[in-house]
Amino acid sequence: MADAPKSATLTIGDNTYDLPIHSPTAGPDVVDIRKLYGQAGVFTYDPGFTSTASCDSTITFIDGGEGVLLHRGYPIDQLAEKSHYLEVCYLLLYGELPSAAQLEEFESLVTNHTMLHEQMVYFYRGFRRDAHPMAIMTGVVGAMSAFYHDSTDIHDAHQREVASIRLIAKMPTIAAWAYKFSIGQPFIYPRNDLDYASNFLRMCFAVPAEDYEVNPILSRAMDRIFTLHADHEQNASTSTVRLASSSGANPFACIAAGIACLWGPAHGGANQACLEMLKEIGSVDRIPEFIARAKDKNDPFRLMGFGHRVYKNFDPRATVMKQSADEVLELLGVENNPVLAVAKELEKQALEDPYFAEKKLFPNVDFYSGVILEAMGFPTSMFTPIFALSRTVGWISQWKEMIGDPQNKIGRPRQLYLGETARDYVDIESR
Ligand code: CMC
């Protein structure tokens, strides 16, 4: 961290405290309160971490006001247009775009780790037939620590590297098998002659009786969905991975924790919730009714795929996703898809509505991703597993960064205690 030439003064009663201010390379200054409790005996209060930087990082930068998302400095729209997922993985993991030789080596490494330990098949079979694929993924990724003992020592840089490659390489197989299991079809094994996205599509849609010809436009759209979800700085699931890792837990346990957190409808579950909402709306004439519900303080309904903790402007990922939706639906000959029609009209009406303008609520990445994934043939239950697959590289990059950080210590938030003060135990007969 750079030296802190600036400071803030905090006055509590008769005492004043100097708090160092760190200036980032981009974004707002950060007041360093690490010594505050030791010096002043007070905690800070910030539920939801709305004003708190939990770490320093060099991976991803978001300017929510301007709608900017940078990975290692590169804008997401340029990466989505010119790069591809495995190159973005390399960038996130190692900090720079790879040379042609480095990329080839990295892709070959990932491709050669896509198979799962065969005994994991029995692990899948232990799940109920109708298990949600996210439940299966949480369990299977956690179970990897029982299958890959030789990459669980977080203090060994080589083992950390092997665990990282294994997780990125095996996640499409894990997600595709979770899907296959949930629909009662045999598992399809990965094929090394296919690229990352095509391999995933084939493992989801081929059956032993009939192979699946991967359409390059669909494969490109799939790759773009992976790229757009690859990392998003200190969001809830990434912070969960960091917090789990701060105790020294192994990488598979930490990523399983991230998957569990991602599942919630306010986070990765929003794409499933959004498509279900668009279908419930059903036709454009019902949109005003749902907008009115979203604005009603007494109704818990929210417009799914709208709003974001950080973006108070367009989510730059949503713009690319909208273009992709048009391309994919045109390719599949479903440009007149009623769900897409509802999505576009809902976006238009919400953006014209003062409620959404005042609260700076714009479409987020999940608003159009569900429309694309459904058109590709995925059921809604697979939307969040695809998000988890894509975000794995972000979780791992942040995990690796954290382990290499000398400031790293176990995460232990404080609290504002509002419960009873000490009181004597009362025997049950006297209560
Ligand atoms: N529809 C209607 N009103 C909303 C919405 C929405 N989608 N989102 C926020 N608001 C209102 C909210 O009621 C509140 O109003 P008031 O100030 O009058 O109480 C105000 O806007 C601020 O909301 P908040 O809940 O304090 O904001 P937050 O930053 O804590 O929440 C959010 C962010 C993403 C959880 C929220 O916008 C939301 O629930 N959106 C729908 C779910 C969704 O699409 N999530 C995907 C996020 S992007 C993918 C990811 O990162 O995982």
Short mmCIF file of C-alpha atoms in Angstrom, two decimals, residues 119-132 135-136 139-140 143 147 177 181-182 187:
data_model
loop_
_atom_site.label_atom_id
_atom_site.label_comp_id
_atom_site.label_asym_id
_atom_site.label_seq_id
_atom_site.Cartn_x
_atom_site.Cartn_y
_atom_site.Cartn_z
CA GLN A 119 -15.20 -41.76 -7.84
CA MET A 120 -16.97 -38.40 -7.78
CA VAL A 121 -19.68 -40.05 -9.90
CA TYR A 122 -20.79 -41.90 -6.74
CA PHE A 123 -20.90 -38.63 -4.89
CA TYR A 124 -23.36 -37.24 -7.46
CA ARG A 125 -25.52 -40.32 -7.14
CA GLY A 126 -26.05 -39.59 -3.46
CA PHE A 127 -28.14 -36.52 -4.25
CA ARG A 128 -31.90 -36.63 -4.55
CA ARG A 129 -33.03 -36.88 -8.16
CA ASP A 130 -34.71 -33.45 -8.03
CA ALA A 131 -31.84 -31.61 -6.30
CA HIS A 132 -31.19 -28.04 -7.48
CA ALA A 135 -27.09 -27.58 -4.18
CA ILE A 136 -25.13 -30.24 -6.07
CA GLY A 139 -21.61 -30.15 -2.27
CA VAL A 140 -19.40 -31.42 -5.08
CA ALA A 143 -16.05 -32.52 -1.70
CA PHE A 147 -10.52 -36.05 -3.73
CA TRP A 177 -23.05 -33.04 -14.55
CA PHE A 181 -28.08 -35.64 -12.96
CA SER A 182 -31.10 -33.40 -12.35
CA PHE A 187 -22.91 -37.81 -17.73
#
